[in-house]
């Protein structure tokens, strides 16, 4: 059998999308874009500067800074050797790559540097609602600032963002401090001592975490761990005076800015680089994946990448999770069509293309469908919710006119084509433009005739 015949009898199978990735379209894509646009607007209010980073980095960028024992580094990274034998990793988060860029580009000269970015991240997690293998974050960092005001500014910005997205209701800020390095270490030792006494009763996962990463036991959702996590030593008993003072300034700043928060003494984050402030904005409206935004201070991270001691703080929010909240509120729709343009016959097509271009330049949302007869096209215009249709047939074309039809009232008037793109369509609606009834008193007529004159010159 010739190959071509074989190909016809067994059509090729379409490859599936990769598990944990999403193709986002329609209302969900509008909600996604709305999150990014709102973030872009808000970050400018706080003068965060935009940065773009590569999607992949040398593996060491992440393995050294996030912590070898974290879930992200130990089981979730997409790492591979490139053709030159170098180990590379698709970024599982932004912060480590931003710290690398800060050092390799000499961005220290801009310190304190406020940076914002957004884009895709990759983690080999078990996919479920709100948790994907390729997901997207909006991300904000302040590098080279050790002052608690930086923590406050980031939190106030996060709070404003959620309010402007209209999703703040039912989302609460959980705030903790992990103390400075000595406080955190003392707490870690106390947690190991405490959990060791209950080792046999803990879940297998927590037994494993015990020596490697005991703070993570506090985060366990396993009911077997719950009775012990509640009675575990609290960071407050190990905080140095300095760490306490720092945290006090953060909470006072939030109070001054009117940002509500709840103290969450067992809040630890999934990445190891955090010191001092750690926080999450959490909701119960998204099921199990209820953390929409998380972050904190990471004063030691830049040193682990070979840089000088550089205090820094930041946060990231999952765009998909925020978009789900935005979508649930029903407050984002695909853009509304103002005007449908309908050419009748080939000769009118060109005039309609010119007309559509003029109206779009004037700022109207215009669509000119590519095919169909008058009835079909008018039907589609009506369905789209457009306010107006503009129709050009042979007769109109010969007279240099177009029909403006108000799709709500059905009123239709013939307008010189030169009228369009100069005034809002509502001013032409239902008006027959002959001689002005009282020259000089009809403003629309003035605009149209004056701009007509300019065109002629
Ligand atoms: P993170 O807590 O790993 O922190 O992620 C921040 C947010 O990203 C989460 O709260 C969640 O909304 C979203 N997210 C994380 N993983 C997934 C996933 N698999 N699917 C969907 N959404 C997800 C960081 O990434 C830190 N770099 C934040 C930071 C910036 N800390 C300091 N600066």
Short mmCIF file of C-alpha atoms and ligand atoms in Angstrom, two decimals:
data_model
loop_
_atom_site.label_atom_id
_atom_site.label_comp_id
_atom_site.label_asym_id
_atom_site.label_seq_id
_atom_site.Cartn_x
_atom_site.Cartn_y
_atom_site.Cartn_z
CA UNK A 1 0.00 0.00 0.00
CA UNK A 2 1.40 3.45 -0.87
CA UNK A 3 2.36 5.47 2.17
CA UNK A 4 -0.19 8.19 1.43
CA UNK A 5 -3.02 5.63 1.50
CA UNK A 6 -1.78 4.29 4.83
CA UNK A 7 -1.72 7.77 6.26
CA UNK A 8 -5.35 8.25 5.21
CA UNK A 9 -6.55 5.05 6.83
CA UNK A 10 -4.90 5.72 10.23
CA UNK A 11 -4.99 9.40 11.02
CA UNK A 12 -2.12 10.41 13.31
CA UNK A 13 -2.98 10.61 17.01
CA UNK A 14 -2.95 14.14 18.39
CA UNK A 15 -0.39 14.41 21.21
CA UNK A 16 -1.90 15.15 24.64
CA UNK A 17 -1.01 18.25 26.58
CA UNK A 18 1.49 17.58 29.39
CA UNK A 19 -0.14 16.59 32.68
CA UNK A 20 -0.42 19.53 35.04
CA UNK A 21 -0.29 22.14 32.25
CA UNK A 22 -3.26 24.23 31.24
CA UNK A 23 -4.56 25.80 28.07
CA UNK A 24 -6.34 28.89 29.26
CA UNK A 25 -9.03 30.48 27.13
CA UNK A 26 -12.19 32.59 27.24
CA UNK A 27 -13.37 33.98 30.58
CA UNK A 28 -10.53 32.26 32.45
CA UNK A 29 -7.95 33.85 30.18
CA UNK A 30 -9.62 37.24 30.71
CA UNK A 31 -9.45 36.76 34.49
CA UNK A 32 -5.77 35.75 34.17
CA UNK A 33 -5.00 38.88 32.11
CA UNK A 34 -6.96 41.02 34.58
CA UNK A 35 -4.76 39.77 37.46
CA UNK A 36 -1.59 40.66 35.54
CA UNK A 37 -2.92 44.06 34.43
CA UNK A 38 -3.99 44.95 37.98
CA UNK A 39 -0.59 43.87 39.33
CA UNK A 40 1.13 46.02 36.69
CA UNK A 41 -0.95 49.03 37.70
CA UNK A 42 -0.47 48.54 41.43
CA UNK A 43 3.27 47.88 41.26
CA UNK A 44 3.69 51.23 39.51
CA UNK A 45 1.89 52.98 42.38
CA UNK A 46 4.68 51.67 44.63
CA UNK A 47 7.41 52.28 42.03
CA UNK A 48 8.48 48.66 41.66
CA UNK A 49 10.64 48.37 38.55
CA UNK A 50 9.99 45.70 35.98
CA UNK A 51 12.53 42.93 35.34
CA UNK A 52 12.53 39.88 33.07
CA UNK A 53 14.54 36.80 33.96
CA UNK A 54 15.35 33.61 32.03
CA UNK A 55 13.00 30.66 32.46
CA UNK A 56 15.95 28.36 33.18
CA UNK A 57 19.06 28.69 35.30
CA UNK A 58 21.98 26.52 36.34
CA UNK A 59 20.57 23.98 38.80
CA UNK A 60 22.83 25.29 41.60
CA UNK A 61 20.92 28.60 41.61
CA UNK A 62 17.92 26.80 43.07
CA UNK A 63 19.48 23.86 44.91
CA UNK A 64 21.78 26.13 46.92
CA UNK A 65 19.22 28.76 47.81
CA UNK A 66 15.89 26.99 48.34
CA UNK A 67 17.36 24.25 50.57
CA UNK A 68 18.31 20.69 49.54
CA UNK A 69 15.71 19.16 51.86
CA UNK A 70 12.74 21.19 50.64
CA UNK A 71 10.09 19.38 48.59
CA UNK A 72 10.79 21.73 45.69
CA UNK A 73 14.48 20.86 45.43
CA UNK A 74 14.34 17.22 46.50
CA UNK A 75 11.42 16.10 44.32
CA UNK A 76 9.83 18.80 42.21
CA UNK A 77 12.47 20.39 40.00
CA UNK A 78 12.49 19.94 36.24
CA UNK A 79 16.25 19.48 35.88
CA UNK A 80 18.03 18.23 32.79
CA UNK A 81 21.42 18.20 31.18
CA UNK A 82 21.73 20.42 28.14
CA UNK A 83 23.71 19.32 25.11
CA UNK A 84 26.89 20.68 26.67
CA UNK A 85 26.42 18.46 29.74
CA UNK A 86 25.43 21.35 32.05
CA UNK A 87 22.71 20.71 34.65
CA UNK A 88 19.92 23.22 34.11
CA UNK A 89 16.58 23.65 35.85
CA UNK A 90 13.30 25.22 34.74
CA UNK A 91 12.68 27.85 37.41
CA UNK A 92 10.41 26.56 40.20
CA UNK A 93 10.16 30.11 41.61
CA UNK A 94 11.48 33.60 40.87
CA UNK A 95 13.40 34.65 43.97
CA UNK A 96 16.62 32.65 43.51
CA UNK A 97 16.93 33.69 39.85
CA UNK A 98 16.35 37.33 40.79
CA UNK A 99 19.08 37.06 43.45
CA UNK A 100 21.43 35.54 40.84
CA UNK A 101 20.60 38.37 38.40
CA UNK A 102 21.15 40.96 41.15
CA UNK A 103 24.69 39.65 41.63
CA UNK A 104 25.71 38.90 38.05
CA UNK A 105 24.43 42.25 36.71
CA UNK A 106 25.76 44.42 39.53
CA UNK A 107 22.25 45.60 40.43
CA UNK A 108 23.60 46.33 43.92
CA UNK A 109 24.21 49.86 42.64
CA UNK A 110 20.40 50.35 42.63
CA UNK A 111 19.87 49.13 46.20
CA UNK A 112 17.40 49.23 47.73
CA UNK A 113 15.96 47.80 44.53
CA UNK A 114 12.23 47.20 44.17
CA UNK A 115 11.55 44.66 41.42
CA UNK A 116 8.40 43.18 39.95
CA UNK A 117 7.98 40.41 37.43
CA UNK A 118 5.54 37.73 36.34
CA UNK A 119 5.63 34.58 34.27
CA UNK A 120 5.59 30.77 34.22
CA UNK A 121 7.18 28.49 36.83
CA UNK A 122 7.58 24.71 36.84
CA UNK A 123 7.22 22.20 39.67
CA UNK A 124 6.71 18.46 39.37
CA UNK A 125 3.82 18.38 41.85
CA UNK A 126 0.75 16.16 42.02
CA UNK A 127 -1.71 18.14 39.88
CA UNK A 128 -5.09 19.07 41.32
CA UNK A 129 -7.41 22.08 41.34
CA UNK A 130 -5.20 25.13 41.89
CA UNK A 131 -1.98 23.13 41.70
CA UNK A 132 -0.21 22.70 38.39
CA UNK A 133 3.15 21.64 37.00
CA UNK A 134 3.35 24.80 34.95
CA UNK A 135 1.80 27.67 36.85
CA UNK A 136 2.28 31.43 36.87
CA UNK A 137 3.14 33.96 39.52
CA UNK A 138 3.19 37.67 39.96
CA UNK A 139 6.23 38.44 42.09
CA UNK A 140 7.59 41.44 43.99
CA UNK A 141 10.94 41.77 45.76
CA UNK A 142 12.87 44.46 47.61
CA UNK A 143 16.59 43.70 47.53
CA UNK A 144 19.18 45.41 49.68
CA UNK A 145 16.76 46.67 52.34
CA UNK A 146 17.05 45.42 55.92
CA UNK A 147 14.44 47.83 57.28
CA UNK A 148 11.07 46.53 58.50
CA UNK A 149 9.45 49.28 56.40
CA UNK A 150 10.30 47.18 53.33
CA UNK A 151 8.32 44.24 54.75
CA UNK A 152 5.46 46.60 55.54
CA UNK A 153 5.45 48.17 52.07
CA UNK A 154 5.30 44.76 50.39
CA UNK A 155 2.43 43.63 52.61
CA UNK A 156 0.48 46.85 52.09
CA UNK A 157 0.97 46.44 48.34
CA UNK A 158 -0.27 42.82 48.48
CA UNK A 159 -3.30 43.93 50.48
CA UNK A 160 -4.10 46.71 47.99
CA UNK A 161 -3.70 44.33 45.06
CA UNK A 162 -6.21 41.85 46.52
CA UNK A 163 -8.65 44.68 47.23
CA UNK A 164 -8.31 46.12 43.73
CA UNK A 165 -8.88 42.66 42.27
CA UNK A 166 -12.07 42.52 44.31
CA UNK A 167 -11.05 39.26 46.00
CA UNK A 168 -10.02 40.49 49.46
CA UNK A 169 -13.24 39.28 51.13
CA UNK A 170 -12.55 35.92 52.71
CA UNK A 171 -8.79 36.18 52.17
CA UNK A 172 -6.79 36.75 55.35
CA UNK A 173 -3.19 37.59 56.05
CA UNK A 174 -1.42 35.10 58.31
CA UNK A 175 1.77 36.57 59.68
CA UNK A 176 4.68 35.08 61.56
CA UNK A 177 8.31 35.69 62.31
CA UNK A 178 10.93 32.97 62.05
CA UNK A 179 13.41 35.18 63.88
CA UNK A 180 17.00 35.83 62.93
CA UNK A 181 19.44 32.96 62.30
CA UNK A 182 20.23 32.28 66.02
CA UNK A 183 16.51 32.43 67.02
CA UNK A 184 15.54 30.12 64.21
CA UNK A 185 18.31 27.66 65.04
CA UNK A 186 17.37 27.56 68.75
CA UNK A 187 13.73 26.95 67.78
CA UNK A 188 14.76 24.20 65.35
CA UNK A 189 16.73 22.38 68.04
CA UNK A 190 13.79 22.67 70.47
CA UNK A 191 11.41 21.29 67.82
CA UNK A 192 13.67 18.29 67.17
CA UNK A 193 13.87 17.55 70.92
CA UNK A 194 10.12 17.83 71.27
CA UNK A 195 9.12 15.78 68.22
CA UNK A 196 11.72 13.10 69.00
CA UNK A 197 9.76 12.29 72.17
CA UNK A 198 6.70 11.58 69.98
CA UNK A 199 8.54 10.07 67.05
CA UNK A 200 6.64 6.76 66.90
CA UNK A 201 3.24 8.48 66.80
CA UNK A 202 4.09 10.84 63.94
CA UNK A 203 3.21 10.19 60.29
CA UNK A 204 5.93 8.57 58.15
CA UNK A 205 6.49 11.85 56.31
CA UNK A 206 7.00 13.74 59.55
CA UNK A 207 9.35 11.10 60.93
CA UNK A 208 11.44 11.65 57.86
CA UNK A 209 11.24 15.44 58.23
CA UNK A 210 12.28 15.23 61.87
CA UNK A 211 16.02 15.31 61.39
CA UNK A 212 16.12 17.00 58.00
CA UNK A 213 13.56 19.76 58.20
CA UNK A 214 11.62 19.72 61.51
CA UNK A 215 9.93 23.09 60.89
CA UNK A 216 7.97 21.47 58.08
CA UNK A 217 6.26 19.11 60.54
CA UNK A 218 4.31 22.16 61.76
CA UNK A 219 2.88 22.43 58.26
CA UNK A 220 1.68 18.81 58.19
CA UNK A 221 -1.94 18.21 57.21
CA UNK A 222 -1.79 14.59 58.48
CA UNK A 223 -4.29 14.04 61.35
CA UNK A 224 -1.72 11.83 63.12
CA UNK A 225 0.60 14.85 63.49
CA UNK A 226 -2.04 17.36 64.59
CA UNK A 227 -2.09 16.55 68.36
CA UNK A 228 1.67 17.07 68.51
CA UNK A 229 2.00 20.14 66.31
CA UNK A 230 -0.42 22.01 68.54
CA UNK A 231 1.73 21.53 71.63
CA UNK A 232 5.06 22.12 69.86
CA UNK A 233 7.49 24.82 71.06
CA UNK A 234 6.62 28.29 69.78
CA UNK A 235 9.09 30.61 68.02
CA UNK A 236 8.18 33.42 70.45
CA UNK A 237 10.04 31.63 73.24
CA UNK A 238 13.25 31.67 71.22
CA UNK A 239 13.17 35.12 69.63
CA UNK A 240 16.15 37.36 70.35
CA UNK A 241 15.38 40.93 71.48
CA UNK A 242 16.43 42.18 68.08
CA UNK A 243 14.15 39.77 66.25
CA UNK A 244 11.27 40.70 68.53
CA UNK A 245 11.88 44.38 67.96
CA UNK A 246 12.00 43.87 64.18
CA UNK A 247 8.71 41.97 64.16
CA UNK A 248 7.12 44.62 66.39
CA UNK A 249 7.97 47.28 63.81
CA UNK A 250 6.41 45.19 61.03
CA UNK A 251 3.14 44.72 62.94
CA UNK A 252 3.02 48.40 63.96
CA UNK A 253 3.52 49.39 60.31
CA UNK A 254 0.65 47.17 59.22
CA UNK A 255 -1.57 48.65 61.91
CA UNK A 256 -0.63 52.17 60.77
CA UNK A 257 -1.54 51.28 57.17
CA UNK A 258 -4.80 49.65 58.22
CA UNK A 259 -3.86 46.18 56.98
CA UNK A 260 -5.55 43.45 59.01
CA UNK A 261 -3.55 40.35 59.91
CA UNK A 262 -3.69 37.33 62.17
CA UNK A 263 -0.62 36.12 64.04
CA UNK A 264 0.11 32.54 62.97
CA UNK A 265 2.90 31.27 65.24
CA UNK A 266 3.15 27.90 63.47
CA UNK A 267 3.39 29.37 59.97
CA UNK A 268 6.54 28.13 58.28
CA UNK A 269 7.15 28.39 54.58
CA UNK A 270 8.01 25.61 52.14
CA UNK A 271 11.35 27.15 51.17
CA UNK A 272 14.33 27.29 53.54
CA UNK A 273 15.64 30.76 52.84
CA UNK A 274 13.23 32.67 55.08
CA UNK A 275 14.31 34.68 58.13
CA UNK A 276 12.23 37.09 60.23
CA UNK A 277 8.94 37.91 58.54
CA UNK A 278 7.00 35.07 56.89
CA UNK A 279 3.44 35.42 55.64
CA UNK A 280 0.65 33.95 53.58
CA UNK A 281 -2.66 35.28 52.34
CA UNK A 282 -5.05 32.37 52.70
CA UNK A 283 -8.64 31.65 51.71
CA UNK A 284 -10.97 28.71 52.20
CA UNK A 285 -12.73 29.48 48.91
CA UNK A 286 -10.30 27.41 46.79
CA UNK A 287 -10.41 24.06 48.57
CA UNK A 288 -7.08 22.51 49.54
CA UNK A 289 -4.92 24.99 47.61
CA UNK A 290 -5.96 28.02 49.61
CA UNK A 291 -2.70 30.00 49.75
CA UNK A 292 -2.98 32.69 47.13
CA UNK A 293 0.10 34.71 48.04
CA UNK A 294 3.14 33.93 50.14
CA UNK A 295 6.52 35.32 50.98
CA UNK A 296 8.82 36.77 53.57
CA UNK A 297 12.30 38.00 54.34
CA UNK A 298 15.32 36.11 53.03
CA UNK A 299 18.37 37.92 54.40
CA UNK A 300 20.75 34.95 53.92
CA UNK A 301 19.88 33.94 50.35
CA UNK A 302 22.24 36.20 48.43
CA UNK A 303 25.18 35.00 50.54
CA UNK A 304 24.42 31.37 49.65
CA UNK A 305 24.86 32.42 46.02
CA UNK A 306 28.32 33.85 46.76
CA UNK A 307 27.28 37.49 47.21
CA UNK A 308 27.79 39.87 50.12
CA UNK A 309 25.34 39.84 53.02
CA UNK A 310 22.22 41.45 51.49
CA UNK A 311 18.91 41.70 53.31
CA UNK A 312 15.86 41.23 51.09
CA UNK A 313 12.15 40.52 51.27
CA UNK A 314 9.44 39.62 48.77
CA UNK A 315 6.33 37.70 47.84
CA UNK A 316 4.73 35.79 45.02
CA UNK A 317 1.10 35.01 44.23
CA UNK A 318 -0.31 32.28 42.02
CA UNK A 319 -2.01 33.94 39.04
CA UNK A 320 -4.27 30.92 38.42
CA UNK A 321 -5.46 30.96 42.04
CA UNK A 322 -6.15 34.69 41.99
CA UNK A 323 -7.85 34.33 38.60
CA UNK A 324 -10.13 31.64 40.05
CA UNK A 325 -11.19 34.03 42.81
CA UNK A 326 -11.67 36.85 40.30
CA UNK A 327 -13.68 34.54 38.02
CA UNK A 328 -15.83 33.32 40.90
CA UNK A 329 -16.78 36.95 41.57
CA UNK A 330 -17.96 37.17 37.94
CA UNK A 331 -16.31 40.56 37.54
CA UNK A 332 -14.35 40.00 34.34
CA UNK A 333 -15.93 39.47 30.94
CA UNK A 334 -14.49 39.43 27.47
CA UNK A 335 -14.43 42.94 26.01
CA UNK A 336 -17.73 44.34 24.77
CA UNK A 337 -18.16 45.04 21.06
CA UNK A 338 -19.22 48.62 20.24
CA UNK A 339 -19.80 48.36 16.52
CA UNK A 340 -20.16 45.68 13.87
CA UNK A 341 -19.33 46.68 10.32
CA UNK A 342 -21.18 44.98 7.52
CA UNK A 343 -20.09 45.25 3.88
CA UNK A 344 -22.62 44.09 1.29
CA UNK A 345 -20.78 42.98 -1.79
CA UNK A 346 -17.15 42.96 -2.75
CA UNK A 347 -16.95 46.63 -3.74
CA UNK A 348 -18.01 47.71 -0.25
CA UNK A 349 -15.32 45.59 1.46
CA UNK A 350 -12.57 48.13 0.85
CA UNK A 351 -14.64 51.06 2.10
CA UNK A 352 -15.53 49.01 5.20
CA UNK A 353 -11.88 48.15 5.89
CA UNK A 354 -11.10 51.89 5.79
CA UNK A 355 -14.10 52.62 8.02
CA UNK A 356 -13.14 49.95 10.58
CA UNK A 357 -9.57 51.31 10.73
CA UNK A 358 -10.84 54.89 11.26
CA UNK A 359 -13.23 53.85 14.06
CA UNK A 360 -10.60 51.76 15.86
CA UNK A 361 -8.15 54.65 15.69
CA UNK A 362 -10.89 56.73 17.28
CA UNK A 363 -10.92 54.14 20.11
CA UNK A 364 -14.02 52.08 19.38
CA UNK A 365 -14.17 48.30 19.69
CA UNK A 366 -15.02 47.26 16.16
CA UNK A 367 -15.44 43.95 14.44
CA UNK A 368 -15.94 43.27 10.77
CA UNK A 369 -16.87 39.65 10.21
CA UNK A 370 -15.18 37.90 7.35
CA UNK A 371 -18.15 36.12 5.80
CA UNK A 372 -21.93 35.66 5.69
CA UNK A 373 -24.92 37.46 4.16
CA UNK A 374 -26.55 40.57 5.61
CA UNK A 375 -29.04 38.61 7.75
CA UNK A 376 -26.39 36.37 9.27
CA UNK A 377 -24.04 39.25 9.95
CA UNK A 378 -26.76 41.39 11.52
CA UNK A 379 -27.81 38.40 13.63
CA UNK A 380 -24.26 37.95 14.91
CA UNK A 381 -23.96 41.68 15.61
CA UNK A 382 -27.15 41.54 17.68
CA UNK A 383 -25.95 38.46 19.59
CA UNK A 384 -22.61 40.09 20.38
CA UNK A 385 -24.35 42.87 22.28
CA UNK A 386 -22.96 45.54 19.93
CA UNK A 387 -24.72 48.87 20.13
CA UNK A 388 -24.37 49.77 16.48
CA UNK A 389 -23.98 48.21 13.07
CA UNK A 390 -22.65 50.18 10.13
CA UNK A 391 -23.72 48.85 6.76
CA UNK A 392 -22.35 49.74 3.34
CA UNK A 393 -23.99 48.35 0.20
CA UNK A 394 -23.65 49.39 -3.45
CA UNK A 395 -26.10 52.32 -3.18
CA UNK A 396 -24.40 53.74 -0.10
CA UNK A 397 -20.99 53.26 -1.70
CA UNK A 398 -22.02 55.22 -4.80
CA UNK A 399 -23.30 58.06 -2.59
CA UNK A 400 -20.19 58.04 -0.31
CA UNK A 401 -22.44 57.09 2.62
CA UNK A 402 -22.93 54.35 5.18
CA UNK A 403 -25.99 53.26 7.16
CA UNK A 404 -25.68 53.67 10.92
CA UNK A 405 -28.09 51.32 12.67
CA UNK A 406 -28.80 51.46 16.37
CA UNK A 407 -29.23 47.78 17.22
CA UNK A 408 -31.29 48.53 20.34
CA UNK A 409 -33.82 50.89 18.77
CA UNK A 410 -33.62 49.72 15.13
CA UNK A 411 -33.31 53.39 14.03
CA UNK A 412 -31.15 53.69 10.93
CA UNK A 413 -29.71 56.80 9.26
CA UNK A 414 -27.47 57.36 6.23
CA UNK A 415 -24.27 59.22 7.10
CA UNK A 416 -21.48 60.53 4.89
CA UNK A 417 -18.56 58.12 5.40
CA UNK A 418 -16.36 61.08 6.34
CA UNK A 419 -18.46 61.52 9.51
CA UNK A 420 -17.13 58.34 11.08
CA UNK A 421 -14.11 58.29 13.35
CA UNK A 422 -14.50 61.95 14.32
CA UNK A 423 -17.29 62.01 16.91
CA UNK A 424 -18.89 59.34 19.12
CA UNK A 425 -21.49 57.34 17.21
CA UNK A 426 -24.16 58.36 19.72
CA UNK A 427 -23.95 61.91 18.35
CA UNK A 428 -24.75 60.68 14.85
CA UNK A 429 -27.42 58.25 16.01
CA UNK A 430 -30.81 59.08 14.47
CA UNK A 431 -29.64 62.43 13.04
CA UNK A 432 -30.00 63.21 9.35
CA UNK A 433 -27.22 65.61 8.46
CA UNK A 434 -28.43 68.01 5.85
CA UNK A 435 -27.83 71.72 6.24
CA UNK A 436 -27.42 72.64 9.91
CA UNK A 437 -30.74 74.05 11.14
CA UNK A 438 -29.02 77.05 12.65
CA UNK A 439 -25.42 77.42 11.41
CA UNK A 440 -22.90 77.70 14.24
CA UNK A 441 -25.17 76.24 16.93
CA UNK A 442 -24.88 72.57 16.04
CA UNK A 443 -21.59 71.43 17.59
CA UNK A 444 -21.52 68.04 15.93
CA UNK A 445 -22.09 69.63 12.56
CA UNK A 446 -19.21 72.04 13.27
CA UNK A 447 -16.81 69.23 14.15
CA UNK A 448 -17.77 67.25 11.11
CA UNK A 449 -17.64 70.12 8.63
CA UNK A 450 -14.43 71.57 10.08
CA UNK A 451 -12.65 68.22 10.11
CA UNK A 452 -14.03 67.67 6.61
CA UNK A 453 -12.39 70.96 5.54
CA UNK A 454 -9.09 69.85 7.07
CA UNK A 455 -9.31 66.61 5.12
CA UNK A 456 -9.84 68.52 1.87
CA UNK A 457 -6.85 70.82 2.33
P1 LIG B 1 5.59 29.76 47.19
O1 LIG B 1 4.82 29.76 48.48
O2 LIG B 1 6.28 28.52 46.81
O3 LIG B 1 6.62 30.97 47.31
O4 LIG B 1 4.63 30.18 46.03
C1 LIG B 1 3.88 31.38 46.07
C2 LIG B 1 2.49 31.18 45.50
O5 LIG B 1 2.57 30.59 44.20
C3 LIG B 1 1.64 30.19 46.27
O6 LIG B 1 1.04 30.82 47.37
C4 LIG B 1 0.62 29.79 45.23
O7 LIG B 1 -0.39 30.78 45.13
C5 LIG B 1 1.43 29.78 43.96
N1 LIG B 1 1.86 28.41 43.64
C6 LIG B 1 2.93 27.74 44.12
N2 LIG B 1 3.01 26.51 43.59
C7 LIG B 1 1.96 26.39 42.73
C8 LIG B 1 1.49 25.35 41.86
N3 LIG B 1 2.13 24.19 41.75
N4 LIG B 1 0.36 25.58 41.14
C9 LIG B 1 -0.28 26.77 41.24
N5 LIG B 1 0.12 27.77 42.03
C10 LIG B 1 1.23 27.60 42.78
C11 LIG B 1 7.53 31.29 46.36
O8 LIG B 1 7.51 30.87 45.23
C12 LIG B 1 8.51 32.34 46.82
N6 LIG B 1 9.49 32.53 45.75
C13 LIG B 1 7.78 33.62 47.17
C14 LIG B 1 8.73 34.71 47.58
C15 LIG B 1 9.13 35.76 46.83
N7 LIG B 1 9.36 34.79 48.74
C16 LIG B 1 10.14 35.85 48.74
N8 LIG B 1 10.02 36.44 47.58
#
